[in-house]
Amino acid sequence: MRAYAIGDIHGQLDRLRAAHGLIAQDRARTGDASAPVVHVGDLVDRGPDSRGVIDHLLDGRARGENWVTLKGNHDRMMAMFLRDPSMVDPHLLVGHNWLHPRIGGVRTMESYGVEVPEDIRMYQLHPTARAAVPAAHHAFLEHLPAMHRLGDLCFVHAGIRPGVPLDAQSEDDLCWIRKPFHVSTADHGALIVHGHTPVDKVTHYGNRLNIDTGAGHGKALSAVVIEGREAWLLTSEGRVAVHQAHG
């Protein structure tokens, strides 16, 4: 069984297109035109073209591409704001919201042609934002799944709560968890493929595979191919094995 996966995108449309190009090259080498491509969430925020990213993903869906797109915490925050400007994700730090400079929602709004003045109120911005974001984009964000299972693989955005069955995980954990998942050496019953927490390079920990390499901070957007529980980074020169980390 083969699957492809792409890490946190964060509005980096050019890098997303390049990642899909690398997957197309690997498909050509293997002759496999049907293996799914899983995007592990955080489509929006921080980068220059969140709108373009969603358009690209919707276009692929319309063409019948075998693409799966998961919900990241940033996608969830955007959907919450569009639904109700008073909604703030409870996992954010006190005093933060989607439009806080550290989160990146202002850049997302800019990609839709909406300027966010410093002195504007949330309720004042909301009607403009709702009018600027196509209904299809809002619906897409609202209905993103938080998990995708494929054989011995489990794709999520942030991780899982160790000790909780995969079919009983909460969306909060799937979108936000960090330390309890990262420090766990437990066998989760599937290889957990995730992003959310940037690493310098795609890293295989035996029970999980982190593919977020920091596109949200101007670094690389990684695409991988997974066969069984083994993974390879896709590059312009071909596959590079991702060896399991030790210690």
PDB file of N, CA, C and O in Angstrom, residues 11-53:
ATOM      1  N   GLY A  11      -0.487  28.725   3.359  1.00  0.00           N
ATOM      2  CA  GLY A  11      -0.594  29.746   2.330  1.00  0.00           C
ATOM      3  C   GLY A  11       0.512  29.783   1.306  1.00  0.00           C
ATOM      4  O   GLY A  11       0.591  30.721   0.505  1.00  0.00           O
ATOM      5  N   GLN A  12       1.357  28.764   1.284  1.00  0.00           N
ATOM      6  CA  GLN A  12       2.490  28.740   0.347  1.00  0.00           C
ATOM      7  C   GLN A  12       2.076  27.998  -0.926  1.00  0.00           C
ATOM      8  O   GLN A  12       2.431  26.844  -1.152  1.00  0.00           O
ATOM      9  N   LEU A  13       1.345  28.698  -1.796  1.00  0.00           N
ATOM     10  CA  LEU A  13       0.804  28.062  -2.993  1.00  0.00           C
ATOM     11  C   LEU A  13       1.899  27.558  -3.922  1.00  0.00           C
ATOM     12  O   LEU A  13       1.808  26.439  -4.445  1.00  0.00           O
ATOM     13  N   ASP A  14       2.928  28.343  -4.169  1.00  0.00           N
ATOM     14  CA  ASP A  14       3.991  27.907  -5.080  1.00  0.00           C
ATOM     15  C   ASP A  14       4.657  26.635  -4.576  1.00  0.00           C
ATOM     16  O   ASP A  14       4.964  25.720  -5.369  1.00  0.00           O
ATOM     17  N   ARG A  15       4.878  26.550  -3.266  1.00  0.00           N
ATOM     18  CA  ARG A  15       5.513  25.355  -2.702  1.00  0.00           C
ATOM     19  C   ARG A  15       4.568  24.153  -2.759  1.00  0.00           C
ATOM     20  O   ARG A  15       5.010  23.017  -2.936  1.00  0.00           O
ATOM     21  N   LEU A  16       3.274  24.410  -2.617  1.00  0.00           N
ATOM     22  CA  LEU A  16       2.304  23.325  -2.734  1.00  0.00           C
ATOM     23  C   LEU A  16       2.300  22.776  -4.154  1.00  0.00           C
ATOM     24  O   LEU A  16       2.299  21.554  -4.356  1.00  0.00           O
ATOM     25  N   ARG A  17       2.301  23.645  -5.138  1.00  0.00           N
ATOM     26  CA  ARG A  17       2.351  23.183  -6.532  1.00  0.00           C
ATOM     27  C   ARG A  17       3.622  22.381  -6.789  1.00  0.00           C
ATOM     28  O   ARG A  17       3.600  21.361  -7.486  1.00  0.00           O
ATOM     29  N   ALA A  18       4.739  22.850  -6.228  1.00  0.00           N
ATOM     30  CA  ALA A  18       6.001  22.121  -6.410  1.00  0.00           C
ATOM     31  C   ALA A  18       5.923  20.741  -5.758  1.00  0.00           C
ATOM     32  O   ALA A  18       6.417  19.747  -6.310  1.00  0.00           O
ATOM     33  N   ALA A  19       5.297  20.658  -4.583  1.00  0.00           N
ATOM     34  CA  ALA A  19       5.147  19.366  -3.901  1.00  0.00           C
ATOM     35  C   ALA A  19       4.310  18.407  -4.739  1.00  0.00           C
ATOM     36  O   ALA A  19       4.637  17.224  -4.880  1.00  0.00           O
ATOM     37  N   HIS A  20       3.231  18.913  -5.325  1.00  0.00           N
ATOM     38  CA  HIS A  20       2.423  18.066  -6.196  1.00  0.00           C
ATOM     39  C   HIS A  20       3.208  17.646  -7.435  1.00  0.00           C
ATOM     40  O   HIS A  20       3.018  16.533  -7.951  1.00  0.00           O
ATOM     41  N   GLY A  21       4.093  18.516  -7.896  1.00  0.00           N
ATOM     42  CA  GLY A  21       4.951  18.147  -9.020  1.00  0.00           C
ATOM     43  C   GLY A  21       5.875  16.992  -8.678  1.00  0.00           C
ATOM     44  O   GLY A  21       6.080  16.082  -9.495  1.00  0.00           O
ATOM     45  N   LEU A  22       6.446  17.014  -7.470  1.00  0.00           N
ATOM     46  CA  LEU A  22       7.313  15.918  -7.033  1.00  0.00           C
ATOM     47  C   LEU A  22       6.530  14.610  -6.926  1.00  0.00           C
ATOM     48  O   LEU A  22       7.044  13.536  -7.259  1.00  0.00           O
ATOM     49  N   ILE A  23       5.299  14.710  -6.468  1.00  0.00           N
ATOM     50  CA  ILE A  23       4.465  13.508  -6.377  1.00  0.00           C
ATOM     51  C   ILE A  23       4.173  12.967  -7.768  1.00  0.00           C
ATOM     52  O   ILE A  23       4.219  11.746  -7.998  1.00  0.00           O
ATOM     53  N   ALA A  24       3.902  13.872  -8.711  1.00  0.00           N
ATOM     54  CA  ALA A  24       3.648  13.435 -10.085  1.00  0.00           C
ATOM     55  C   ALA A  24       4.862  12.702 -10.657  1.00  0.00           C
ATOM     56  O   ALA A  24       4.721  11.688 -11.368  1.00  0.00           O
ATOM     57  N   GLN A  25       6.063  13.190 -10.339  1.00  0.00           N
ATOM     58  CA  GLN A  25       7.281  12.517 -10.810  1.00  0.00           C
ATOM     59  C   GLN A  25       7.402  11.126 -10.213  1.00  0.00           C
ATOM     60  O   GLN A  25       7.771  10.160 -10.903  1.00  0.00           O
ATOM     61  N   ASP A  26       7.085  10.999  -8.923  1.00  0.00           N
ATOM     62  CA  ASP A  26       7.175   9.675  -8.291  1.00  0.00           C
ATOM     63  C   ASP A  26       6.107   8.744  -8.845  1.00  0.00           C
ATOM     64  O   ASP A  26       6.358   7.540  -9.039  1.00  0.00           O
ATOM     65  N   ARG A  27       4.929   9.263  -9.100  1.00  0.00           N
ATOM     66  CA  ARG A  27       3.879   8.445  -9.715  1.00  0.00           C
ATOM     67  C   ARG A  27       4.365   7.894 -11.059  1.00  0.00           C
ATOM     68  O   ARG A  27       4.124   6.732 -11.399  1.00  0.00           O
ATOM     69  N   ALA A  28       5.031   8.766 -11.826  1.00  0.00           N
ATOM     70  CA  ALA A  28       5.516   8.328 -13.130  1.00  0.00           C
ATOM     71  C   ALA A  28       6.550   7.211 -12.994  1.00  0.00           C
ATOM     72  O   ALA A  28       6.571   6.266 -13.793  1.00  0.00           O
ATOM     73  N   ARG A  29       7.402   7.295 -11.961  1.00  0.00           N
ATOM     74  CA  ARG A  29       8.428   6.263 -11.752  1.00  0.00           C
ATOM     75  C   ARG A  29       7.803   4.936 -11.341  1.00  0.00           C
ATOM     76  O   ARG A  29       8.263   3.871 -11.713  1.00  0.00           O
ATOM     77  N   THR A  30       6.751   5.008 -10.506  1.00  0.00           N
ATOM     78  CA  THR A  30       6.154   3.792  -9.959  1.00  0.00           C
ATOM     79  C   THR A  30       5.016   3.252 -10.828  1.00  0.00           C
ATOM     80  O   THR A  30       4.624   2.091 -10.676  1.00  0.00           O
ATOM     81  N   GLY A  31       4.462   4.108 -11.666  1.00  0.00           N
ATOM     82  CA  GLY A  31       3.296   3.714 -12.439  1.00  0.00           C
ATOM     83  C   GLY A  31       2.015   3.700 -11.617  1.00  0.00           C
ATOM     84  O   GLY A  31       0.995   3.172 -12.059  1.00  0.00           O
ATOM     85  N   ASP A  32       2.059   4.303 -10.428  1.00  0.00           N
ATOM     86  CA  ASP A  32       0.907   4.312  -9.524  1.00  0.00           C
ATOM     87  C   ASP A  32       0.173   5.643  -9.650  1.00  0.00           C
ATOM     88  O   ASP A  32       0.608   6.659  -9.128  1.00  0.00           O
ATOM     89  N   ALA A  33      -0.949   5.634 -10.338  1.00  0.00           N
ATOM     90  CA  ALA A  33      -1.718   6.862 -10.526  1.00  0.00           C
ATOM     91  C   ALA A  33      -2.838   7.010  -9.506  1.00  0.00           C
ATOM     92  O   ALA A  33      -3.535   8.025  -9.500  1.00  0.00           O
ATOM     93  N   SER A  34      -2.994   6.015  -8.628  1.00  0.00           N
ATOM     94  CA  SER A  34      -4.183   6.007  -7.765  1.00  0.00           C
ATOM     95  C   SER A  34      -3.899   6.213  -6.283  1.00  0.00           C
ATOM     96  O   SER A  34      -4.845   6.425  -5.508  1.00  0.00           O
ATOM     97  N   ALA A  35      -2.639   6.145  -5.851  1.00  0.00           N
ATOM     98  CA  ALA A  35      -2.347   6.317  -4.421  1.00  0.00           C
ATOM     99  C   ALA A  35      -2.821   7.689  -3.955  1.00  0.00           C
ATOM    100  O   ALA A  35      -2.617   8.694  -4.642  1.00  0.00           O
ATOM    101  N   PRO A  36      -3.455   7.770  -2.792  1.00  0.00           N
ATOM    102  CA  PRO A  36      -3.973   9.056  -2.327  1.00  0.00           C
ATOM    103  C   PRO A  36      -2.860  10.019  -1.926  1.00  0.00           C
ATOM    104  O   PRO A  36      -1.759   9.607  -1.564  1.00  0.00           O
ATOM    105  N   VAL A  37      -3.187  11.300  -1.991  1.00  0.00           N
ATOM    106  CA  VAL A  37      -2.317  12.357  -1.479  1.00  0.00           C
ATOM    107  C   VAL A  37      -3.033  12.988  -0.297  1.00  0.00           C
ATOM    108  O   VAL A  37      -4.134  13.543  -0.445  1.00  0.00           O
ATOM    109  N   VAL A  38      -2.426  12.903   0.888  1.00  0.00           N
ATOM    110  CA  VAL A  38      -3.045  13.436   2.096  1.00  0.00           C
ATOM    111  C   VAL A  38      -2.336  14.724   2.494  1.00  0.00           C
ATOM    112  O   VAL A  38      -1.110  14.747   2.675  1.00  0.00           O
ATOM    113  N   HIS A  39      -3.108  15.802   2.641  1.00  0.00           N
ATOM    114  CA  HIS A  39      -2.600  17.079   3.131  1.00  0.00           C
ATOM    115  C   HIS A  39      -2.962  17.137   4.617  1.00  0.00           C
ATOM    116  O   HIS A  39      -4.149  17.028   4.964  1.00  0.00           O
ATOM    117  N   VAL A  40      -1.974  17.311   5.490  1.00  0.00           N
ATOM    118  CA  VAL A  40      -2.224  17.145   6.925  1.00  0.00           C
ATOM    119  C   VAL A  40      -2.701  18.417   7.626  1.00  0.00           C
ATOM    120  O   VAL A  40      -2.654  18.519   8.840  1.00  0.00           O
ATOM    121  N   GLY A  41      -3.217  19.375   6.867  1.00  0.00           N
ATOM    122  CA  GLY A  41      -3.837  20.536   7.484  1.00  0.00           C
ATOM    123  C   GLY A  41      -2.928  21.736   7.628  1.00  0.00           C
ATOM    124  O   GLY A  41      -1.762  21.716   7.246  1.00  0.00           O
ATOM    125  N   ASP A  42      -3.492  22.796   8.225  1.00  0.00           N
ATOM    126  CA  ASP A  42      -2.892  24.129   8.235  1.00  0.00           C
ATOM    127  C   ASP A  42      -2.658  24.595   6.801  1.00  0.00           C
ATOM    128  O   ASP A  42      -1.528  24.842   6.362  1.00  0.00           O
ATOM    129  N   LEU A  43      -3.750  24.722   6.095  1.00  0.00           N
ATOM    130  CA  LEU A  43      -3.731  25.208   4.723  1.00  0.00           C
ATOM    131  C   LEU A  43      -3.463  26.703   4.693  1.00  0.00           C
ATOM    132  O   LEU A  43      -2.849  27.216   3.751  1.00  0.00           O
ATOM    133  N   VAL A  44      -3.935  27.400   5.724  1.00  0.00           N
ATOM    134  CA  VAL A  44      -3.992  28.865   5.711  1.00  0.00           C
ATOM    135  C   VAL A  44      -3.061  29.482   6.759  1.00  0.00           C
ATOM    136  O   VAL A  44      -2.476  28.787   7.585  1.00  0.00           O
ATOM    137  N   ASP A  45      -2.974  30.835   6.670  1.00  0.00           N
ATOM    138  CA  ASP A  45      -2.267  31.688   7.633  1.00  0.00           C
ATOM    139  C   ASP A  45      -0.758  31.740   7.393  1.00  0.00           C
ATOM    140  O   ASP A  45      -0.130  30.765   6.993  1.00  0.00           O
ATOM    141  N   ARG A  46      -0.234  32.934   7.669  1.00  0.00           N
ATOM    142  CA  ARG A  46       1.209  33.236   7.643  1.00  0.00           C
ATOM    143  C   ARG A  46       1.776  33.416   6.244  1.00  0.00           C
ATOM    144  O   ARG A  46       2.495  34.366   5.998  1.00  0.00           O
ATOM    145  N   GLY A  47       1.514  32.497   5.328  1.00  0.00           N
ATOM    146  CA  GLY A  47       2.038  32.617   3.975  1.00  0.00           C
ATOM    147  C   GLY A  47       1.239  33.594   3.133  1.00  0.00           C
ATOM    148  O   GLY A  47       0.210  34.124   3.554  1.00  0.00           O
ATOM    149  N   PRO A  48       1.674  33.826   1.877  1.00  0.00           N
ATOM    150  CA  PRO A  48       1.110  34.908   1.069  1.00  0.00           C
ATOM    151  C   PRO A  48      -0.198  34.600   0.358  1.00  0.00           C
ATOM    152  O   PRO A  48      -0.884  35.523  -0.073  1.00  0.00           O
ATOM    153  N   ASP A  49      -0.584  33.331   0.178  1.00  0.00           N
ATOM    154  CA  ASP A  49      -1.727  33.060  -0.691  1.00  0.00           C
ATOM    155  C   ASP A  49      -2.596  31.921  -0.172  1.00  0.00           C
ATOM    156  O   ASP A  49      -2.765  30.890  -0.827  1.00  0.00           O
ATOM    157  N   SER A  50      -3.200  32.141   0.989  1.00  0.00           N
ATOM    158  CA  SER A  50      -4.105  31.130   1.536  1.00  0.00           C
ATOM    159  C   SER A  50      -5.294  30.906   0.613  1.00  0.00           C
ATOM    160  O   SER A  50      -5.755  29.772   0.424  1.00  0.00           O
ATOM    161  N   ARG A  51      -5.814  31.986   0.035  1.00  0.00           N
ATOM    162  CA  ARG A  51      -6.940  31.828  -0.896  1.00  0.00           C
ATOM    163  C   ARG A  51      -6.539  30.934  -2.067  1.00  0.00           C
ATOM    164  O   ARG A  51      -7.297  30.042  -2.476  1.00  0.00           O
ATOM    165  N   GLY A  52      -5.359  31.167  -2.620  1.00  0.00           N
ATOM    166  CA  GLY A  52      -4.892  30.368  -3.744  1.00  0.00           C
ATOM    167  C   GLY A  52      -4.727  28.907  -3.387  1.00  0.00           C
ATOM    168  O   GLY A  52      -4.992  28.026  -4.211  1.00  0.00           O
ATOM    169  N   VAL A  53      -4.288  28.639  -2.158  1.00  0.00           N
ATOM    170  CA  VAL A  53      -4.144  27.251  -1.706  1.00  0.00           C
ATOM    171  C   VAL A  53      -5.501  26.547  -1.710  1.00  0.00           C
ATOM    172  O   VAL A  53      -5.646  25.421  -2.211  1.00  0.00           O
TER     173      VAL A  53
END
